[in-house]
CSV table of C-alpha atoms in Angstrom, one decimal:
chain,number,residue,atom,x,y,z
P,117,UNK,CA,23.6,83.2,-55.8
P,118,UNK,CA,26.1,85.4,-57.6
P,119,UNK,CA,25.6,89.1,-56.6
P,120,UNK,CA,25.4,90.3,-60.2
P,121,UNK,CA,23.4,93.3,-61.2
P,122,UNK,CA,20.8,91.2,-63.1
P,123,UNK,CA,20.4,88.8,-60.2
P,124,UNK,CA,19.9,91.6,-57.6
P,125,UNK,CA,17.6,93.8,-59.6
P,126,UNK,CA,15.8,91.7,-62.3
P,127,UNK,CA,15.9,88.0,-61.4
P,128,UNK,CA,15.4,87.8,-57.6
P,129,UNK,CA,12.8,90.4,-57.2
P,130,UNK,CA,10.6,89.1,-54.4
P,131,UNK,CA,10.1,86.7,-51.5
P,132,UNK,CA,7.5,83.9,-51.5
P,133,UNK,CA,5.3,82.3,-48.9
P,134,UNK,CA,4.5,82.3,-45.3
P,135,UNK,CA,4.6,79.7,-42.5
P,136,UNK,CA,2.1,79.3,-39.7
P,137,UNK,CA,2.7,77.1,-36.7
P,138,UNK,CA,0.5,76.3,-33.6
P,139,UNK,CA,2.2,77.0,-30.3
P,140,UNK,CA,0.6,74.0,-28.6
P,141,UNK,CA,1.9,71.3,-31.0
P,142,UNK,CA,5.3,69.9,-32.0
P,143,UNK,CA,6.5,67.0,-34.1
P,144,UNK,CA,8.0,63.8,-32.5
P,145,UNK,CA,11.5,65.3,-33.2
P,146,UNK,CA,10.7,68.5,-31.4
P,147,UNK,CA,10.3,70.6,-34.5
P,148,UNK,CA,7.3,72.8,-35.2
P,149,UNK,CA,4.1,71.5,-36.6
P,150,UNK,CA,2.9,73.7,-39.5
P,151,UNK,CA,-0.5,74.8,-40.6
P,152,UNK,CA,1.1,76.6,-43.5
P,153,UNK,CA,4.4,75.4,-45.0
P,154,UNK,CA,6.5,74.9,-48.2
P,155,UNK,CA,6.9,77.2,-51.3
P,156,UNK,CA,4.4,77.8,-52.6
P,157,UNK,CA,2.5,77.6,-49.3
P,158,UNK,CA,0.5,74.4,-48.7
P,159,UNK,CA,-2.3,74.7,-46.1
P,160,UNK,CA,-2.7,72.0,-43.4
P,161,UNK,CA,-5.4,73.6,-41.3
P,162,UNK,CA,-4.3,77.1,-42.0
P,163,UNK,CA,-5.8,79.6,-44.5
P,164,UNK,CA,-5.2,79.0,-48.2
P,165,UNK,CA,-2.8,81.5,-49.8
P,166,UNK,CA,-3.7,82.5,-53.4
P,167,UNK,CA,-1.0,85.2,-53.8
P,168,UNK,CA,2.1,84.2,-51.8
P,169,UNK,CA,4.6,86.6,-53.4
P,170,UNK,CA,6.1,89.5,-51.3
P,171,UNK,CA,7.5,92.4,-53.3
P,172,UNK,CA,7.3,94.6,-50.2
P,173,UNK,CA,8.4,93.5,-46.7
P,174,UNK,CA,10.8,94.1,-43.8
P,175,UNK,CA,13.8,93.7,-46.0
P,176,UNK,CA,13.4,95.0,-49.5
P,177,UNK,CA,16.4,97.4,-49.6
P,178,UNK,CA,17.0,98.8,-53.0
P,179,UNK,CA,15.0,98.8,-56.2
P,180,UNK,CA,13.9,96.0,-58.5
P,181,UNK,CA,12.8,96.1,-62.1
P,182,UNK,CA,9.9,94.0,-63.2
P,183,UNK,CA,8.4,93.2,-66.6
P,184,UNK,CA,11.8,93.0,-68.2
P,185,UNK,CA,13.0,90.6,-70.8
P,186,UNK,CA,14.4,88.4,-67.9
P,187,UNK,CA,11.7,86.2,-66.2
P,188,UNK,CA,11.7,86.6,-62.4
P,189,UNK,CA,12.7,83.6,-60.3
P,190,UNK,CA,9.7,82.3,-58.2
P,191,UNK,CA,10.7,79.0,-56.5
P,192,UNK,CA,12.6,75.8,-57.2
P,193,UNK,CA,10.6,72.7,-58.3
P,194,UNK,CA,12.5,69.5,-58.5
P,195,UNK,CA,15.5,69.9,-60.8
P,196,UNK,CA,13.9,73.0,-62.5
P,197,UNK,CA,12.9,76.5,-61.4
P,198,UNK,CA,9.6,78.2,-61.7
P,199,UNK,CA,9.5,81.7,-63.0
P,200,UNK,CA,6.9,84.4,-62.9
P,201,UNK,CA,6.2,88.0,-64.0
P,202,UNK,CA,4.9,90.8,-61.8
P,203,UNK,CA,1.3,91.7,-62.6
P,204,UNK,CA,0.6,94.1,-59.8
P,205,UNK,CA,-0.3,97.8,-59.9
P,206,UNK,CA,2.8,99.3,-58.4
P,207,UNK,CA,5.9,100.7,-60.1
P,208,UNK,CA,7.1,103.6,-62.3
P,209,UNK,CA,7.4,103.1,-66.0
P,210,UNK,CA,11.1,103.0,-66.9
P,211,UNK,CA,10.9,102.0,-70.6
P,212,UNK,CA,11.9,105.3,-72.1
P,213,UNK,CA,15.5,106.5,-72.5
P,214,UNK,CA,14.7,109.6,-70.5
P,215,UNK,CA,13.3,107.7,-67.6
P,216,UNK,CA,16.2,105.3,-67.6
P,217,UNK,CA,18.7,108.2,-67.7
P,218,UNK,CA,17.0,109.9,-64.7
P,219,UNK,CA,17.0,106.7,-62.6
P,220,UNK,CA,20.6,105.9,-63.6
P,221,UNK,CA,21.5,109.3,-62.3
P,222,UNK,CA,19.3,109.0,-59.2
P,223,UNK,CA,20.9,105.7,-58.1
P,224,UNK,CA,24.3,106.4,-59.6
P,225,UNK,CA,23.9,103.1,-61.5
P,226,UNK,CA,24.8,103.2,-65.3
P,227,UNK,CA,23.5,99.7,-65.7
P,228,UNK,CA,19.9,101.0,-65.8
P,229,UNK,CA,20.8,103.0,-68.9
P,230,UNK,CA,23.0,100.5,-70.6
P,231,UNK,CA,21.3,97.1,-70.0
P,232,UNK,CA,19.3,95.4,-72.8
P,233,UNK,CA,17.0,93.7,-70.3
P,234,UNK,CA,14.7,96.7,-69.8
P,235,UNK,CA,11.7,96.8,-72.2
P,236,UNK,CA,9.1,99.4,-72.9
P,237,UNK,CA,6.8,97.7,-70.5
P,238,UNK,CA,9.3,97.6,-67.6
P,239,UNK,CA,8.6,99.2,-64.3
P,240,UNK,CA,10.8,100.0,-61.3
P,241,UNK,CA,9.6,99.3,-57.8
P,242,UNK,CA,11.0,101.7,-55.1
P,243,UNK,CA,10.7,101.9,-51.3
P,244,UNK,CA,10.1,98.2,-50.9
P,245,UNK,CA,10.9,98.2,-47.2
P,246,UNK,CA,7.5,98.8,-45.7
P,247,UNK,CA,8.6,101.1,-42.9
P,248,UNK,CA,10.6,103.2,-45.4
P,249,UNK,CA,7.5,103.2,-47.6
P,250,UNK,CA,5.2,104.5,-44.8
P,251,UNK,CA,7.8,107.1,-43.6
P,252,UNK,CA,8.1,108.4,-47.2
P,253,UNK,CA,4.4,108.9,-47.4
P,254,UNK,CA,3.8,110.2,-43.9
P,255,UNK,CA,7.1,111.3,-42.3
P,256,UNK,CA,5.2,113.0,-39.5
P,257,UNK,CA,4.1,109.6,-38.0
P,258,UNK,CA,6.3,107.5,-35.6
P,259,UNK,CA,6.2,103.8,-36.2
P,260,UNK,CA,6.1,100.8,-33.9
P,261,UNK,CA,9.2,98.6,-34.2
P,262,UNK,CA,7.3,95.4,-35.0
P,263,UNK,CA,5.1,95.3,-38.2
P,264,UNK,CA,3.4,92.0,-38.6
P,265,UNK,CA,2.2,89.9,-41.5
P,266,UNK,CA,-1.5,88.7,-41.8
P,267,UNK,CA,-3.6,86.9,-44.4
P,268,UNK,CA,-6.9,88.1,-45.8
P,269,UNK,CA,-8.8,86.5,-48.6
P,270,UNK,CA,-5.8,84.5,-49.8
P,271,UNK,CA,-3.5,87.6,-49.9
P,272,UNK,CA,-0.7,88.8,-47.6
P,273,UNK,CA,-0.8,92.2,-45.9
P,274,UNK,CA,1.5,94.0,-43.5
P,275,UNK,CA,0.0,95.8,-40.5
P,276,UNK,CA,1.9,98.6,-39.0
P,277,UNK,CA,1.0,100.6,-35.9
P,278,UNK,CA,1.7,104.3,-36.2
P,279,UNK,CA,1.8,107.0,-33.6
P,280,UNK,CA,1.3,110.8,-33.3
P,281,UNK,CA,3.8,112.3,-30.9
P,282,UNK,CA,4.6,115.7,-29.5
P,283,UNK,CA,7.2,117.3,-27.1
P,284,UNK,CA,4.9,120.1,-26.1
P,285,UNK,CA,2.1,118.6,-24.1
P,286,UNK,CA,1.7,120.8,-20.9
P,287,UNK,CA,2.8,119.3,-17.5
P,288,UNK,CA,3.7,115.9,-19.0
P,289,UNK,CA,6.9,114.0,-18.3
P,290,UNK,CA,9.1,113.2,-21.2
P,291,UNK,CA,9.2,109.4,-21.5
P,292,UNK,CA,10.6,108.3,-24.8
P,293,UNK,CA,12.3,109.1,-28.1
P,294,UNK,CA,13.6,112.6,-28.5
P,295,UNK,CA,12.0,113.9,-25.3
P,296,UNK,CA,8.4,113.4,-26.5
P,297,UNK,CA,5.8,113.6,-23.8
P,298,UNK,CA,2.7,112.8,-25.8
P,299,UNK,CA,1.9,109.7,-27.8
P,300,UNK,CA,-1.3,108.2,-29.3
P,301,UNK,CA,-1.7,105.1,-31.5
P,302,UNK,CA,-3.8,107.2,-33.8
P,303,UNK,CA,-3.2,105.2,-37.1
P,304,UNK,CA,-3.3,101.6,-38.2
P,305,UNK,CA,-1.4,101.2,-41.5
P,306,UNK,CA,-2.1,98.3,-44.0
P,307,UNK,CA,0.4,97.5,-46.7
P,308,UNK,CA,-0.4,95.1,-49.5
P,309,UNK,CA,2.7,92.8,-49.7
P,310,UNK,CA,2.2,92.3,-53.5
P,311,UNK,CA,0.9,95.6,-54.8
P,312,UNK,CA,2.6,97.9,-52.3
P,313,UNK,CA,-0.6,99.9,-51.8
P,314,UNK,CA,-0.6,101.7,-48.4
P,315,UNK,CA,-3.8,102.6,-46.5
P,316,UNK,CA,-3.9,104.7,-43.4
P,317,UNK,CA,-6.8,104.1,-41.0
P,318,UNK,CA,-7.5,106.5,-38.1
P,319,UNK,CA,-7.9,104.3,-35.0
P,320,UNK,CA,-8.2,107.3,-32.6
P,321,UNK,CA,-10.4,110.0,-34.1
P,322,UNK,CA,-10.3,111.9,-30.8
P,323,UNK,CA,-6.6,112.6,-31.1
P,324,UNK,CA,-6.3,116.3,-31.9
P,325,UNK,CA,-2.9,115.8,-33.7
P,326,UNK,CA,-4.3,113.3,-36.2
P,327,UNK,CA,-7.4,115.5,-36.7
P,328,UNK,CA,-5.1,118.3,-37.8
P,329,UNK,CA,-3.2,116.0,-40.2
P,330,UNK,CA,-6.6,114.9,-41.6
P,331,UNK,CA,-7.4,118.5,-42.5
P,332,UNK,CA,-4.0,119.1,-44.0
P,333,UNK,CA,-4.1,115.8,-46.0
P,334,UNK,CA,-7.8,115.1,-46.6
P,335,UNK,CA,-7.3,112.3,-49.0
P,336,UNK,CA,-4.7,110.4,-47.0
P,337,UNK,CA,-6.6,109.0,-44.1
P,338,UNK,CA,-9.6,106.7,-43.9
P,339,UNK,CA,-11.9,105.9,-41.0
P,340,UNK,CA,-11.2,102.6,-39.2
P,341,UNK,CA,-14.7,101.4,-40.2
P,342,UNK,CA,-13.5,101.5,-43.8
P,343,UNK,CA,-10.9,98.8,-43.1
P,344,UNK,CA,-12.1,95.4,-44.3
P,345,UNK,CA,-13.6,93.3,-41.5
P,346,UNK,CA,-11.2,90.5,-42.1
P,347,UNK,CA,-8.3,92.8,-41.5
P,348,UNK,CA,-9.9,94.4,-38.4
P,349,UNK,CA,-9.8,91.0,-36.8
P,350,UNK,CA,-6.0,91.2,-36.8
P,351,UNK,CA,-5.7,94.5,-35.0
P,352,UNK,CA,-3.7,94.2,-31.8
P,353,UNK,CA,-2.5,96.6,-29.1
P,354,UNK,CA,1.0,97.9,-30.1
P,355,UNK,CA,4.1,96.8,-28.1
P,356,UNK,CA,6.0,100.1,-28.1
P,357,UNK,CA,3.1,102.0,-26.6
P,358,UNK,CA,2.4,99.4,-24.0
P,359,UNK,CA,6.1,99.4,-23.0
P,360,UNK,CA,6.1,103.2,-22.6
P,361,UNK,CA,3.0,103.0,-20.5
P,362,UNK,CA,4.4,100.2,-18.3
P,363,UNK,CA,7.6,102.2,-17.8
P,364,UNK,CA,5.7,105.2,-16.5
P,365,UNK,CA,3.3,103.1,-14.5
P,366,UNK,CA,6.2,101.7,-12.4
P,367,UNK,CA,6.1,105.0,-10.5
P,368,UNK,CA,2.7,106.4,-11.3
P,369,UNK,CA,0.8,103.5,-9.8
P,370,UNK,CA,1.5,105.2,-6.4
P,371,UNK,CA,-1.4,107.6,-5.6
P,372,UNK,CA,-0.4,108.7,-2.1
P,373,UNK,CA,1.7,111.9,-2.4
P,374,UNK,CA,4.2,111.0,0.3
P,375,UNK,CA,4.7,107.5,-1.1
P,376,UNK,CA,5.2,108.9,-4.6
P,377,UNK,CA,7.6,111.6,-3.4
P,378,UNK,CA,9.8,109.1,-1.5
P,379,UNK,CA,9.5,106.4,-4.2
P,380,UNK,CA,8.6,103.9,-1.5
P,381,UNK,CA,6.7,101.5,-3.8
P,382,UNK,CA,8.6,101.7,-7.1
P,383,UNK,CA,8.2,98.8,-9.4
P,384,UNK,CA,10.5,97.4,-12.1
P,385,UNK,CA,10.4,94.8,-14.9
P,386,UNK,CA,11.3,91.3,-13.8
P,387,UNK,CA,14.4,89.4,-15.1
P,388,UNK,CA,14.5,86.1,-16.9
P,389,UNK,CA,17.1,83.7,-18.3
P,390,UNK,CA,17.1,83.1,-22.0
P,391,UNK,CA,19.5,81.8,-24.7
P,392,UNK,CA,22.4,79.5,-24.5
P,393,UNK,CA,23.9,79.1,-21.0
P,394,UNK,CA,21.2,81.4,-19.7
P,395,UNK,CA,21.9,80.3,-16.2
P,396,UNK,CA,25.3,82.0,-16.1
P,397,UNK,CA,23.9,85.4,-16.8
P,398,UNK,CA,22.5,88.0,-14.4
P,399,UNK,CA,19.2,87.9,-16.3
P,400,UNK,CA,17.5,89.9,-19.1
P,401,UNK,CA,14.6,92.3,-18.4
P,402,UNK,CA,11.3,90.8,-19.6
P,403,UNK,CA,9.5,92.4,-22.4
P,404,UNK,CA,5.8,92.5,-23.1
P,405,UNK,CA,4.4,89.4,-24.9
P,406,UNK,CA,1.1,88.4,-26.5
P,407,UNK,CA,-1.0,85.5,-25.3
P,408,UNK,CA,-4.5,84.1,-25.3
P,409,UNK,CA,-6.0,83.9,-21.8
P,410,UNK,CA,-9.2,84.4,-19.9
P,411,UNK,CA,-8.9,87.3,-17.6
P,412,UNK,CA,-10.2,86.9,-14.0
P,413,UNK,CA,-14.0,87.4,-13.8
P,414,UNK,CA,-14.3,87.4,-17.6
P,415,UNK,CA,-16.5,84.8,-19.4
P,416,UNK,CA,-14.2,83.9,-22.3
P,417,UNK,CA,-10.6,83.9,-23.4
P,418,UNK,CA,-9.2,86.8,-25.3
P,419,UNK,CA,-6.0,88.1,-26.9
P,420,UNK,CA,-3.9,90.3,-24.6
P,421,UNK,CA,-0.5,91.9,-24.3
P,422,UNK,CA,0.9,91.5,-20.8
P,423,UNK,CA,3.9,92.1,-18.6
P,424,UNK,CA,4.6,91.1,-15.0
P,425,UNK,CA,6.0,93.6,-12.4
P,426,UNK,CA,8.2,93.1,-9.3
P,427,UNK,CA,9.1,95.6,-6.6
P,428,UNK,CA,12.3,97.6,-7.1
P,429,UNK,CA,15.4,95.7,-6.0
P,430,UNK,CA,13.4,92.6,-5.3
P,431,UNK,CA,12.3,89.6,-7.3
P,432,UNK,CA,8.9,88.6,-5.9
P,433,UNK,CA,5.8,89.2,-8.1
P,434,UNK,CA,3.8,92.3,-7.1
P,435,UNK,CA,1.5,92.8,-10.1
P,436,UNK,CA,0.9,92.2,-13.8
P,437,UNK,CA,-0.3,94.6,-16.4
P,438,UNK,CA,-2.3,93.7,-19.5
P,439,UNK,CA,-3.7,95.5,-22.6
P,440,UNK,CA,-6.8,94.0,-24.1
P,441,UNK,CA,-6.7,93.5,-27.9
P,442,UNK,CA,-10.2,92.2,-28.7
P,443,UNK,CA,-13.3,94.3,-29.3
P,444,UNK,CA,-15.3,95.7,-27.6
P,445,UNK,CA,-12.6,96.1,-24.9
P,446,UNK,CA,-9.7,96.9,-27.3
P,447,UNK,CA,-7.3,99.4,-25.7
P,448,UNK,CA,-8.4,98.9,-22.1
P,449,UNK,CA,-5.5,98.6,-19.7
P,450,UNK,CA,-5.8,96.6,-16.5
P,451,UNK,CA,-3.5,95.9,-13.6
P,452,UNK,CA,-3.8,93.0,-11.1
P,453,UNK,CA,-2.0,93.5,-7.8
P,454,UNK,CA,-1.0,90.9,-5.3
P,455,UNK,CA,-1.1,91.5,-1.5
P,456,UNK,CA,2.1,92.9,-0.2
P,457,UNK,CA,2.0,90.7,2.8
P,458,UNK,CA,1.9,87.5,0.7
P,459,UNK,CA,4.9,86.0,-1.1
P,460,UNK,CA,4.2,85.3,-4.8
P,461,UNK,CA,7.2,84.0,-6.6
P,462,UNK,CA,8.4,86.3,-9.4
P,463,UNK,CA,10.0,85.1,-12.7
P,464,UNK,CA,13.6,85.3,-11.6
P,465,UNK,CA,12.8,83.4,-8.4
P,466,UNK,CA,11.2,80.7,-10.5
P,467,UNK,CA,14.3,80.7,-12.7
P,468,UNK,CA,16.4,80.1,-9.6
P,469,UNK,CA,14.2,77.3,-8.4
P,470,UNK,CA,14.5,75.7,-11.9
P,471,UNK,CA,18.3,75.8,-11.6
P,472,UNK,CA,18.1,74.4,-8.1
P,473,UNK,CA,16.0,71.5,-9.2
P,474,UNK,CA,18.4,68.5,-9.2
P,475,UNK,CA,16.5,66.5,-11.9
P,476,UNK,CA,16.4,69.5,-14.3
P,477,UNK,CA,20.0,70.7,-13.6
P,478,UNK,CA,21.4,67.1,-14.0
P,479,UNK,CA,19.6,66.6,-17.3
P,480,UNK,CA,20.8,70.0,-18.6
P,481,UNK,CA,24.4,69.2,-17.6
P,482,UNK,CA,24.2,65.8,-19.3
P,483,UNK,CA,23.0,67.3,-22.6
P,484,UNK,CA,25.7,70.0,-22.5
P,485,UNK,CA,28.4,67.3,-22.1
P,486,UNK,CA,27.1,65.3,-25.1
P,487,UNK,CA,28.1,67.7,-27.8
P,488,UNK,CA,24.8,69.6,-27.6
P,489,UNK,CA,23.8,73.1,-26.4
P,490,UNK,CA,20.8,73.7,-24.2
P,491,UNK,CA,18.8,76.9,-25.1
P,492,UNK,CA,16.4,78.3,-22.6
P,493,UNK,CA,13.2,79.8,-24.1
P,494,UNK,CA,11.3,82.8,-22.7
P,495,UNK,CA,9.6,82.2,-19.4
P,496,UNK,CA,5.9,82.8,-19.8
P,497,UNK,CA,3.9,84.0,-16.9
P,498,UNK,CA,0.3,82.7,-17.3
P,499,UNK,CA,-2.3,84.1,-14.8
P,500,UNK,CA,-5.0,81.6,-14.1
P,501,UNK,CA,-7.7,83.3,-12.1
P,502,UNK,CA,-5.9,84.4,-8.9
P,503,UNK,CA,-2.9,82.1,-9.4
P,504,UNK,CA,0.3,82.2,-11.5
P,505,UNK,CA,1.5,79.4,-13.7
P,506,UNK,CA,5.0,79.6,-15.2
P,507,UNK,CA,6.0,77.8,-18.4
P,508,UNK,CA,9.4,77.7,-20.1
P,509,UNK,CA,10.4,75.8,-23.2
P,510,UNK,CA,13.8,74.1,-23.3
P,511,UNK,CA,15.5,73.6,-26.7
P,512,UNK,CA,18.5,71.4,-27.7
P,513,UNK,CA,20.8,72.2,-30.5
P,514,UNK,CA,23.9,70.4,-31.8
P,515,UNK,CA,27.1,72.4,-31.5
P,516,UNK,CA,27.6,72.1,-35.2
P,517,UNK,CA,24.0,72.7,-36.2
P,518,UNK,CA,21.6,75.6,-36.3
P,519,UNK,CA,18.3,73.9,-35.9
P,520,UNK,CA,17.1,73.8,-32.3
P,521,UNK,CA,14.6,71.2,-31.2
P,522,UNK,CA,12.0,71.5,-28.4
P,523,UNK,CA,13.0,68.7,-26.0
P,524,UNK,CA,11.3,69.6,-22.7
P,525,UNK,CA,8.8,72.0,-21.2
P,526,UNK,CA,9.3,73.3,-17.7
P,527,UNK,CA,6.3,74.3,-15.7
P,528,UNK,CA,6.0,75.8,-12.2
P,529,UNK,CA,3.0,76.4,-10.0
P,530,UNK,CA,3.1,77.2,-6.3
P,531,UNK,CA,6.0,75.3,-4.8
P,532,UNK,CA,6.2,72.7,-7.6
P,533,UNK,CA,8.5,72.6,-10.6
P,534,UNK,CA,8.4,69.8,-13.2
P,535,UNK,CA,10.0,69.1,-16.5
P,536,UNK,CA,8.3,66.9,-19.1
P,537,UNK,CA,8.4,66.3,-22.9
P,538,UNK,CA,5.2,68.2,-23.7
P,539,UNK,CA,3.2,71.0,-22.1
P,540,UNK,CA,0.2,68.7,-21.5
P,541,UNK,CA,2.4,66.2,-19.6
P,542,UNK,CA,4.1,68.9,-17.6
P,543,UNK,CA,0.8,70.5,-16.5
P,544,UNK,CA,-0.7,67.1,-15.8
P,545,UNK,CA,2.2,66.2,-13.6
P,546,UNK,CA,2.3,69.6,-12.0
P,547,UNK,CA,-1.3,69.7,-10.9
P,548,UNK,CA,-1.4,66.1,-10.0
P,549,UNK,CA,1.5,66.7,-7.5
P,550,UNK,CA,0.0,70.0,-6.4
P,551,UNK,CA,-3.5,68.7,-5.8
P,552,UNK,CA,-4.4,68.9,-2.1
P,553,UNK,CA,-5.0,65.6,-0.3
P,554,UNK,CA,-8.4,65.4,1.3
P,555,UNK,CA,-9.2,62.8,3.9
P,556,UNK,CA,-12.1,60.5,3.0
P,557,UNK,CA,-15.2,62.5,3.9
P,558,UNK,CA,-18.8,61.4,4.6
P,559,UNK,CA,-22.2,62.4,3.3
P,560,UNK,CA,-22.3,65.8,1.6
P,561,UNK,CA,-18.5,66.1,1.8
P,562,UNK,CA,-18.2,62.8,0.0
P,563,UNK,CA,-20.2,64.1,-2.9
P,564,UNK,CA,-18.2,67.3,-3.0
P,565,UNK,CA,-14.9,65.3,-3.1
P,566,UNK,CA,-16.2,63.2,-6.0
P,567,UNK,CA,-17.3,66.3,-7.8
P,568,UNK,CA,-14.0,68.0,-7.1
P,569,UNK,CA,-12.1,65.0,-8.5
P,570,UNK,CA,-14.2,65.0,-11.6
P,571,UNK,CA,-13.5,68.7,-12.2
P,572,UNK,CA,-9.8,68.0,-11.6
P,573,UNK,CA,-9.7,65.2,-14.1
P,574,UNK,CA,-11.5,67.3,-16.8
P,575,UNK,CA,-9.1,70.2,-16.1
P,576,UNK,CA,-6.1,67.9,-16.8
P,577,UNK,CA,-7.7,66.6,-20.0
P,578,UNK,CA,-8.3,70.1,-21.2
P,579,UNK,CA,-4.7,71.0,-20.4
P,580,UNK,CA,-3.4,68.1,-22.5
P,581,UNK,CA,-5.4,69.4,-25.5
P,582,UNK,CA,-4.3,73.0,-25.0
P,583,UNK,CA,-7.8,74.2,-24.1
P,584,UNK,CA,-6.9,77.0,-21.7
P,585,UNK,CA,-10.4,78.4,-21.5
P,586,UNK,CA,-11.8,75.0,-20.5
P,587,UNK,CA,-9.0,74.5,-18.0
P,588,UNK,CA,-9.8,77.9,-16.4
P,589,UNK,CA,-13.5,77.0,-16.2
P,590,UNK,CA,-12.8,73.7,-14.5
P,591,UNK,CA,-10.5,75.5,-12.0
P,592,UNK,CA,-13.3,77.9,-11.3
P,593,UNK,CA,-15.6,75.0,-10.6
P,594,UNK,CA,-13.0,73.2,-8.5
P,595,UNK,CA,-12.0,76.1,-6.3
P,596,UNK,CA,-15.2,76.5,-4.2
P,597,UNK,CA,-15.4,72.7,-3.7
P,598,UNK,CA,-11.8,72.6,-2.4
P,599,UNK,CA,-12.5,75.6,-0.2
P,600,UNK,CA,-15.5,73.9,1.2
P,601,UNK,CA,-13.4,70.8,2.0
P,602,UNK,CA,-10.8,73.0,3.6
P,603,UNK,CA,-8.1,72.6,0.9
P,604,UNK,CA,-8.2,75.7,-1.4
P,605,UNK,CA,-7.0,79.3,-1.3
P,606,UNK,CA,-6.3,82.1,-3.7
P,607,UNK,CA,-2.8,83.6,-4.4
P,608,UNK,CA,-3.8,87.1,-5.4
P,609,UNK,CA,-6.6,89.6,-5.8
P,610,UNK,CA,-7.7,92.1,-8.4
């Protein structure tokens, strides 16, 4: 579209819609399957969206003027366009000559004063970038880098984690930012994507810094209990805080003074290969990622933020850290360590084994020679009880195109690495090849073998349907049977 003043500030005023895609499904062409798609959004298993328009978001630089004499473009429909008019509560009246003159001076833009498209009912929307909006209201809060969009009662909301920080906490090591040595995720911010209303909810009432700000600004903050229940379900542990804690824990997990002083057991973040021609790079440090999993010794799956750890200057897995996101365990940090005398392959070692697999490397070379580019996705480390499963997607993109397609899924477990078209097929092949062979037993052992086989078959079926919780439960039931038959062992311990 032409970058005219009318287009930028009166016609194209907002975004529209949201997409939702399950991570366990894909189309036959390797493209995502959608629960929400199209403009306006159409639900296919996802929540219905009644108000899909986004006047406030992660872009939103500059001002827009609504309720002018020009209708706002909403979305294309066939050969025509659909237009709309803003009916929200935000905006400053700009209909009078005095107001227009002030804003023309503020933005150094005479068009605001000279245009005929502004009416007496017109309003100007400012600070439409959500982080700029939050910082304008509460500049004393630090913000997480990743606000996220959620749906609630047919509307769209942004959720933004905010921190209180300080550089003056006694006897604390500076660990981030401008030398700050104190940080709390004291506030959860909710921004209405249509109206632009901003609500600050105190998530850590024990934080002395936020208690001070509450006394200074008594009308700004609300208790977390005042947040609608539907929105509370979308609360998650923030990435930036977890990354800071993981950075510091690399050294502070050592509790013996001599070991800590000599840095004998320093940890580091593992490396992975991602992107086009990822195999030719020295690797990129892994970053924390969210996933749904059942923690060892827990009865059900939950939403967690996790990150593996490896020893300094080595690539074998030594531990993994996780932050729990679901109530009543929200905010609890856990670490699972592996025995130092036992080799557990780390992410970069698995990457090397993937590259050394002749079947996989030959297929990748063939694709690269056929006018396509292979794109390596992130390597996911999936703890399953005391074992580690690795999963990595492999995408294919035409050299002249920009739309990658999921072509294969690589899975690794123990000493096995397989590549199949879907996750279910990869896991089925992986565990079929990894299953221990048991000689035909007699009597009680015969019954155990039949029961073990039944649990194994059910585990594979649950994997094919993406039922990780059921898969873990079947593994739990399978392990003691295999141990009784002399064929099972654990790879790690808590």
